[in-house]
XYZ file of C-alpha atoms in Angstrom:
545
model
C 3.114 -20.075 6.125
C -0.156 -19.061 4.498
C 0.033 -15.583 2.934
C -2.104 -12.991 4.768
C -3.319 -11.657 1.427
C -4.033 -14.992 -0.253
C -7.754 -14.211 -0.507
C -7.535 -10.446 -0.805
C -7.994 -10.134 -4.570
C -11.003 -12.450 -4.645
C -12.674 -10.679 -1.731
C -12.043 -7.240 -3.201
C -13.540 -8.285 -6.551
C -16.421 -10.249 -5.046
C -19.713 -8.915 -6.510
C -21.924 -7.231 -3.969
C -25.043 -9.218 -3.003
C -28.188 -8.759 -5.018
C -31.586 -8.742 -3.406
C -31.928 -8.837 0.377
C -29.432 -10.657 2.589
C -30.443 -12.004 5.959
C -27.565 -10.355 7.813
C -25.258 -7.511 6.759
C -22.173 -7.278 9.001
C -20.113 -4.085 9.169
C -16.491 -4.887 9.989
C -14.507 -8.102 9.528
C -12.821 -8.122 12.922
C -13.107 -11.283 15.005
C -16.493 -10.262 16.395
C -17.985 -9.865 12.939
C -16.310 -12.999 11.563
C -17.454 -15.140 14.495
C -21.017 -13.862 14.223
C -20.971 -14.400 10.469
C -19.669 -17.951 10.761
C -22.295 -18.972 13.326
C -25.138 -17.429 11.332
C -23.980 -18.758 7.959
C -23.835 -22.226 9.480
C -27.529 -21.817 10.369
C -28.316 -21.354 6.696
C -28.666 -17.585 6.860
C -27.360 -15.484 3.990
C -24.647 -13.255 5.431
C -22.498 -10.558 3.826
C -19.549 -8.887 5.565
C -17.956 -5.567 4.610
C -14.633 -4.003 5.576
C -12.469 -1.142 4.307
C -9.247 -3.079 5.023
C -7.642 -5.432 2.482
C -7.420 -8.339 4.963
C -10.211 -9.876 7.033
C -9.544 -10.081 10.767
C -9.271 -6.563 12.164
C -6.573 -6.601 14.843
C -6.128 -10.374 14.419
C -4.244 -10.091 11.136
C -0.679 -10.256 9.879
C 1.170 -8.408 7.141
C 4.068 -9.491 4.983
C 7.174 -7.686 3.802
C 10.000 -8.604 1.456
C 10.451 -10.790 -1.612
C 9.265 -14.376 -1.605
C 12.814 -15.583 -0.885
C 13.321 -13.042 1.925
C 9.896 -12.619 3.494
C 8.655 -11.557 6.916
C 5.186 -12.098 8.354
C 4.384 -9.944 11.376
C 1.458 -10.025 13.808
C -0.569 -6.851 14.146
C -2.561 -7.471 17.309
C -2.617 -11.141 18.287
C 0.522 -11.879 20.274
C -0.753 -14.445 22.750
C -4.047 -15.908 23.883
C -5.095 -17.803 26.988
C -7.126 -20.906 27.770
C -6.543 -22.895 24.566
C -6.467 -26.385 26.069
C -8.952 -28.954 24.679
C -11.831 -27.455 26.691
C -10.569 -23.894 26.648
C -12.568 -20.842 25.672
C -11.306 -20.386 22.134
C -11.452 -24.072 21.087
C -15.018 -24.218 22.500
C -16.007 -21.152 20.481
C -14.593 -22.619 17.266
C -15.615 -26.269 17.635
C -19.333 -25.781 16.779
C -18.120 -24.243 13.513
C -16.096 -27.319 12.643
C -12.832 -25.415 13.177
C -9.974 -27.168 14.951
C -6.665 -25.309 15.172
C -3.342 -26.040 16.808
C -1.939 -23.853 19.584
C 1.660 -23.741 20.756
C 1.977 -23.377 24.512
C 4.305 -20.641 25.681
C 6.699 -21.222 28.584
C 4.336 -22.453 31.361
C 6.901 -21.497 33.990
C 7.020 -17.913 32.781
C 4.827 -16.975 29.818
C 5.046 -13.326 30.958
C 8.214 -11.867 32.449
C 7.880 -8.616 34.393
C 11.118 -6.619 34.198
C 11.483 -3.817 36.766
C 14.559 -1.739 37.679
C 15.811 -4.126 40.362
C 13.845 -7.336 39.902
C 12.500 -9.704 37.290
C 9.427 -11.828 37.947
C 8.237 -14.743 35.805
C 4.470 -15.348 35.796
C 3.653 -19.070 35.584
C 0.500 -20.523 34.046
C -0.732 -21.651 37.461
C -2.360 -19.395 40.042
C -1.201 -21.419 43.054
C 2.394 -21.373 41.838
C 2.036 -17.661 41.107
C 0.924 -17.100 44.704
C 3.846 -19.122 46.072
C 6.311 -17.259 43.875
C 4.970 -13.898 45.086
C 5.263 -14.976 48.728
C 8.841 -16.168 48.145
C 9.734 -12.798 46.591
C 7.796 -10.720 49.153
C 7.573 -12.834 52.356
C 6.435 -9.921 54.534
C 3.413 -9.387 52.265
C 1.947 -12.897 52.551
C -1.375 -11.750 54.023
C -1.987 -9.180 51.297
C -0.896 -11.610 48.569
C -3.371 -14.205 49.821
C -6.139 -11.607 49.821
C -5.331 -10.626 46.238
C -5.163 -14.245 45.048
C -8.433 -15.025 46.816
C -10.070 -12.216 44.867
C -8.738 -13.722 41.608
C -10.165 -17.110 42.581
C -13.583 -15.650 43.409
C -13.738 -13.839 40.073
C -12.808 -16.994 38.188
C -15.483 -19.044 39.954
C -18.236 -16.614 38.999
C -16.865 -16.077 35.490
C -16.994 -19.805 34.772
C -20.609 -19.955 35.901
C -21.539 -16.950 33.743
C -19.834 -18.522 30.705
C -22.163 -21.503 31.048
C -25.095 -19.068 31.088
C -23.990 -17.081 27.994
C -22.868 -14.144 30.105
C -26.089 -13.803 32.067
C -26.161 -13.242 35.834
C -28.808 -15.755 36.941
C -30.179 -16.436 40.400
C -27.768 -19.312 41.084
C -24.857 -17.052 40.167
C -26.045 -14.399 42.591
C -26.329 -17.055 45.293
C -22.810 -18.218 44.485
C -21.543 -14.649 44.894
C -23.264 -14.382 48.255
C -21.822 -17.677 49.505
C -18.360 -17.672 47.931
C -17.674 -14.175 46.655
C -17.236 -11.831 49.610
C -14.342 -9.921 48.054
C -15.931 -9.965 44.615
C -19.138 -8.470 45.974
C -17.221 -5.768 47.793
C -14.980 -4.762 44.874
C -17.184 -5.481 41.865
C -17.499 -1.765 41.093
C -14.017 -0.796 42.282
C -10.761 -0.113 40.496
C -7.781 -2.395 40.871
C -6.031 0.408 42.774
C -8.746 0.313 45.434
C -8.434 -3.457 45.766
C -4.635 -3.297 46.003
C -4.890 -0.596 48.657
C -6.551 -3.225 50.834
C -3.815 -5.775 50.074
C -0.438 -4.034 50.151
C 1.404 -0.732 50.109
C 4.611 -2.313 48.783
C 5.224 -0.516 45.467
C 7.415 -3.287 44.098
C 4.796 -5.936 44.797
C 2.039 -3.779 43.334
C 4.148 -3.264 40.216
C 4.486 -7.028 39.762
C 0.737 -7.509 40.235
C 0.093 -4.763 37.665
C 2.782 -5.926 35.258
C 0.321 -7.151 32.601
C -1.617 -3.861 32.593
C -0.552 -3.233 29.017
C -3.138 -5.847 28.069
C -5.826 -3.293 28.915
C -3.923 -0.013 28.638
C -5.217 1.846 31.708
C -3.726 3.095 34.997
C -4.671 1.268 38.220
C -6.858 4.168 39.353
C -9.123 3.729 36.316
C -9.324 0.053 35.383
C -12.022 -2.263 36.722
C -10.749 -4.678 39.354
C -12.955 -7.369 37.807
C -11.418 -6.851 34.371
C -7.894 -7.001 35.776
C -8.703 -10.243 37.592
C -10.425 -11.772 34.577
C -7.420 -11.090 32.402
C -4.988 -12.608 34.920
C -7.179 -15.701 35.286
C -7.450 -16.088 31.513
C -3.722 -16.768 31.259
C -3.540 -18.940 34.365
C -5.412 -21.439 32.168
C -2.323 -21.491 29.953
C -0.804 -19.002 27.504
C -0.633 -19.940 23.841
C 0.210 -18.737 20.360
C -1.770 -20.096 17.384
C 0.409 -22.363 15.270
C 0.881 -20.758 11.879
C 0.623 -17.165 13.074
C -1.836 -14.704 14.516
C -4.101 -14.660 11.466
C -5.045 -18.336 11.387
C -8.192 -17.802 13.502
C -9.449 -15.036 11.208
C -8.649 -17.072 8.101
C -10.470 -20.135 9.442
C -13.595 -18.123 10.306
C -13.605 -16.350 6.939
C -13.214 -19.640 5.089
C -16.135 -21.128 7.041
C -18.353 -18.167 6.147
C -17.613 -18.599 2.453
C -17.972 -22.384 2.614
C -21.494 -21.888 3.965
C -22.446 -19.504 1.153
C -21.689 -16.187 2.830
C -19.674 -13.422 1.191
C -16.823 -11.180 2.359
C -16.208 -7.821 0.691
C -12.868 -6.121 1.356
C -11.827 -2.584 0.475
C -15.551 -1.963 0.744
C -16.159 0.381 3.644
C -19.661 1.189 4.831
C -20.735 4.817 4.879
C -24.144 4.404 6.504
C -26.361 1.875 8.184
C -29.732 2.429 6.528
C -32.508 3.297 8.971
C -36.141 3.373 7.867
C -39.083 3.871 10.221
C -36.774 3.406 13.170
C -35.330 0.098 11.961
C -32.009 -0.941 10.411
C -32.738 -2.274 6.916
C -29.329 -2.466 5.270
C -26.093 -0.627 4.539
C -24.714 1.823 1.992
C -21.136 1.449 0.820
C -18.583 4.229 0.653
C -17.732 5.614 -2.769
C -15.761 3.047 -4.766
C -15.321 1.979 -8.371
C -18.831 1.664 -9.722
C -20.188 4.210 -7.235
C -22.017 3.706 -3.979
C -24.406 0.829 -3.563
C -27.071 -0.112 -1.066
C -27.437 -3.642 0.253
C -30.734 -4.447 1.902
C -30.769 -6.762 4.903
C -33.238 -8.186 7.387
C -30.858 -7.209 10.174
C -27.483 -5.495 10.528
C -24.610 -6.273 12.910
C -22.049 -3.543 13.520
C -18.620 -4.814 14.506
C -17.201 -1.368 13.774
C -15.761 1.031 16.353
C -18.569 1.790 18.808
C -18.260 5.583 18.611
C -18.121 5.616 14.825
C -21.080 3.267 14.700
C -23.175 5.747 16.662
C -21.921 9.049 15.230
C -21.102 8.157 11.616
C -22.815 4.936 10.569
C -26.116 5.670 12.287
C -25.873 9.408 13.025
C -26.694 10.998 16.355
C -29.882 12.454 14.888
C -31.257 8.907 14.634
C -30.210 7.770 18.088
C -32.590 7.615 21.050
C -31.689 10.415 23.483
C -30.131 8.090 26.118
C -27.727 6.830 23.470
C -26.770 10.350 22.425
C -25.569 11.232 25.913
C -24.031 7.791 26.335
C -22.023 8.188 23.141
C -20.828 11.652 24.148
C -19.382 10.322 27.416
C -17.750 7.176 26.047
C -14.106 6.857 27.105
C -11.835 4.812 24.858
C -8.905 2.616 25.817
C -5.233 3.327 25.202
C -3.260 3.108 21.967
C -0.097 1.303 20.936
C 3.052 2.058 18.975
C 4.655 -1.114 17.619
C 8.034 -1.719 15.998
C 8.487 -4.834 13.844
C 12.030 -6.124 13.653
C 14.098 -8.699 11.823
C 17.222 -9.516 13.843
C 20.053 -11.503 12.341
C 21.053 -13.258 15.517
C 19.852 -16.203 17.557
C 17.716 -14.387 20.122
C 17.412 -17.581 22.170
C 21.195 -17.509 22.569
C 20.851 -13.961 23.918
C 18.450 -15.227 26.573
C 15.053 -14.661 24.968
C 12.467 -17.413 25.341
C 8.862 -18.222 24.507
C 7.790 -15.490 26.870
C 6.567 -11.911 26.686
C 8.736 -9.305 28.394
C 6.994 -6.383 30.132
C 9.683 -3.792 30.860
C 9.102 -0.714 33.028
C 11.296 2.208 34.012
C 9.845 2.385 37.516
C 7.212 1.158 39.934
C 4.701 4.003 39.756
C 2.165 2.694 37.264
C -0.083 5.682 37.754
C 2.502 8.044 36.264
C 3.395 5.487 33.598
C -0.047 6.054 32.110
C -0.713 9.666 33.068
C 2.548 11.314 31.981
C 3.358 10.262 28.382
C 5.408 13.360 27.473
C 9.008 14.371 28.060
C 10.261 17.771 29.301
C 10.020 19.135 25.753
C 6.380 18.104 25.423
C 7.126 15.267 23.021
C 5.530 11.814 23.167
C 7.907 9.547 25.018
C 8.133 5.963 26.281
C 8.272 4.668 29.856
C 8.621 0.999 29.100
C 7.886 -1.612 26.469
C 6.520 -5.071 25.683
C 8.742 -7.485 23.738
C 7.705 -10.721 22.039
C 8.860 -12.974 19.187
C 6.673 -15.102 16.925
C 9.808 -16.928 15.778
C 10.404 -18.190 19.313
C 6.739 -18.775 20.192
C 6.108 -20.764 17.002
C 9.490 -22.272 16.027
C 7.903 -25.089 14.016
C 6.383 -22.717 11.455
C 8.695 -21.318 8.770
C 7.895 -17.902 7.381
C 7.849 -15.605 10.387
C 11.228 -14.382 9.129
C 13.855 -15.449 6.576
C 16.164 -18.268 7.607
C 18.738 -17.181 10.173
C 16.673 -14.155 11.244
C 14.386 -13.811 14.270
C 11.200 -11.781 14.077
C 10.639 -9.557 17.120
C 7.904 -7.079 17.981
C 8.410 -4.276 20.493
C 5.438 -2.225 21.671
C 4.681 0.690 23.942
C 1.578 2.597 25.032
C 1.259 6.114 23.642
C -1.462 8.759 23.214
C -3.605 7.955 20.197
C -5.277 11.231 19.203
C -4.315 12.361 15.706
C -3.361 15.862 16.908
C -0.691 14.373 19.186
C 0.971 13.011 16.063
C 0.613 16.288 14.217
C -1.752 14.971 11.573
C -5.192 16.009 10.433
C -7.838 13.279 10.818
C -8.900 13.999 7.244
C -5.486 12.899 5.930
C -5.479 9.558 7.732
C -7.731 7.644 5.338
C -5.817 8.924 2.317
C -2.481 7.951 3.848
C -0.933 11.357 3.070
C 0.225 11.687 6.693
C 2.959 9.156 5.890
C 4.899 11.884 4.044
C 4.703 14.444 6.845
C 8.240 15.230 8.052
C 7.292 15.963 11.667
C 5.224 12.787 11.903
C 8.057 10.711 10.457
C 10.567 12.282 12.850
C 8.432 11.411 15.876
C 7.918 7.912 14.567
C 11.665 7.392 14.021
C 12.530 8.739 17.469
C 10.206 6.263 19.207
C 11.342 3.405 16.987
C 14.972 4.114 17.925
C 14.013 4.199 21.595
C 12.278 0.809 21.413
C 15.248 -0.785 19.657
C 17.498 0.617 22.397
C 15.214 -0.879 25.037
C 15.371 -4.260 23.325
C 19.159 -4.058 23.213
C 19.313 -3.134 26.910
C 17.455 -6.318 27.814
C 19.166 -8.521 25.219
C 22.610 -6.970 24.558
C 23.757 -7.387 20.978
C 20.282 -7.462 19.450
C 20.265 -3.792 18.451
C 23.367 -4.076 16.296
C 21.909 -7.121 14.537
C 18.711 -5.430 13.291
C 18.380 -5.962 9.526
C 14.725 -4.958 9.155
C 12.658 -2.362 10.994
C 9.211 -0.926 10.391
C 6.868 0.771 12.829
C 3.160 1.488 13.147
C 1.616 4.287 15.184
C -1.947 4.720 16.480
C -2.512 6.725 13.286
C -1.724 3.570 11.289
C -4.241 1.680 13.393
C -6.919 4.289 12.747
C -6.264 4.146 9.023
C -6.747 0.399 8.763
C -9.442 -0.282 11.372
C -11.215 3.115 11.668
C -10.719 2.921 15.444
C -11.325 6.057 17.514
C -7.943 7.522 18.538
C -6.178 4.423 17.252
C -7.204 2.152 20.108
C -7.374 -1.613 19.808
C -8.990 -1.939 23.237
C -12.401 -0.482 22.416
C -14.157 1.208 25.324
C -11.872 1.749 28.294
C -12.578 -0.945 30.893
C -13.362 1.374 33.775
C -15.842 0.197 36.425
C -18.504 2.389 34.810
C -17.818 0.833 31.376
C -17.501 -2.810 32.342
C -20.035 -5.659 32.215
C -23.488 -4.018 32.379
C -21.854 -0.645 31.814
C -20.921 -1.718 28.287
C -23.363 -1.988 25.390
C -25.129 -5.315 25.036
C -25.646 -7.082 21.723
C -28.864 -5.374 20.642
C -28.266 -1.881 19.300
C -30.120 1.389 19.861
C -32.531 0.819 16.951
C -34.558 -2.234 15.968
C -32.828 -4.630 13.607
C -29.353 -3.477 14.679
C -27.010 -5.675 16.705
C -23.553 -5.017 18.107
C -20.363 -7.069 18.318
C -16.723 -6.320 19.015
C -14.325 -5.111 21.685
C -16.681 -2.493 23.131
C -19.546 -4.856 23.914
C -20.295 -6.617 27.181
C -17.990 -9.582 26.463
C -15.012 -7.233 26.715
C -11.953 -6.590 24.599
C -9.186 -8.901 23.430
C -9.311 -11.957 21.199
C -11.611 -14.099 23.319
C -13.795 -11.086 24.185
C -14.315 -10.179 20.536
C -15.040 -13.778 19.536
C -17.464 -14.224 22.429
C -19.263 -11.031 21.434
C -19.718 -12.414 17.934
C -21.263 -15.625 19.201
C -23.583 -13.798 21.608
C -24.676 -11.346 18.924
C -25.330 -14.301 16.604
C -27.337 -16.000 19.344
C -29.719 -13.049 19.485
C -29.922 -12.558 15.723
C -30.609 -16.239 15.106
C -33.349 -16.267 17.726
C -34.992 -13.145 16.315
C -34.892 -14.598 12.788
C -36.357 -17.920 14.003
C -33.121 -19.797 13.322
C -31.946 -20.486 16.905
C -28.360 -21.653 17.181
C -27.988 -25.383 17.639
């Protein structure tokens, strides 16, 4: 397996560009990398900057242990959908000359929903999914068919919009009128409102909502369209990139450099330079050699949307509509993740190439709205379990021989104060020595290991490696507001046209990333990068070919 830090030293030492670059990109997440790769391939001079030591944002891995006893764990990419030959991600990468391999997860149950008295395997086929729901809940056939019809209508329109680079043209509107009755009715609704029209069976609703951890919101808040789009994404097949969750980021970064672009790590950006109402470059944070300014014809921010507006630009430079918009932005949820090495054959304990969504009950509203126990401490109400070792068995290096790598996650509040740390201490890393913080972290880690053992008895006693990351960790490495990896919360008001487009609030500034109109997740971030590049290339008279 390729080391996640193989290019770190070179990218940290890389001299900053002299003169004026065509495009300065803030943030080396997938949105920034995709934009950079497309633009560099057009012959534009691009330079990317990131405070982290690895390029890729959430789509990175980290390694632990000696070379003869090494683990490589995924940070944020645990599975992706639609990776067949004509799937979304291969189509995004192919124009860049990038061809990767993807390992298909169990098509008969890539996601397994585990509830107190039932387990439901989600297949990579919507018709089979519908039949399996009807078999499990025969009295709810009418409501199930209504729900599945809504999914089908959303997919039909989504496919058309993909062909039009996300634009809602006249033919699309006609298609909605002719074939999208439910879509038209619920396009601005929450998934709770849609489900109210389908079923009141709490167990069935829980199964339908079982993948909600992929967007981190309760049913009363999440967009019905987003929920449907996510479900449809995986009905096209669920995959894991062969070689680990960082291979997409590495391939994009390598393409940027091959085309003459530069990537600068451990080089955070303090300000986007604005002159006469136009973005003209960036200024680095203090580092060895002092701060430096890099001039650019245009700037793309792939940084956290709130920090872009408040810190990188500054509210005093924002047009008034953007000031109020920034103040009311609601961010998505945050995740606690425990990385484990387990000295046992997890397949023999019943684990497969599937993700396991485990919940303590059927009330998903309270799952999200009540994250504290009776003593006011952060607690867990369920977990998500996955294993790169089992999803990608042909790649050595996920864990030492004879050991299975496993990741167990749960949704938790992300605000620094919840974790008892001062935001000012996050960047320095001093919070990692705080006794109260460490105690909370250990308590949740122990709980997640116990949950794993409850589902796969014997796994808990076989743990030989454990390390956990909190939302505070996520903030430290990605500068994300309240440690979220979801960007803006996908509420109806903050979905599609309610999200920022790809042109920013000042001339010469463009936006990419999880909070833009393409949406969050791996494919959303990559799509945002391409669409931002499309606009930049057009404005610089280098239209994408």
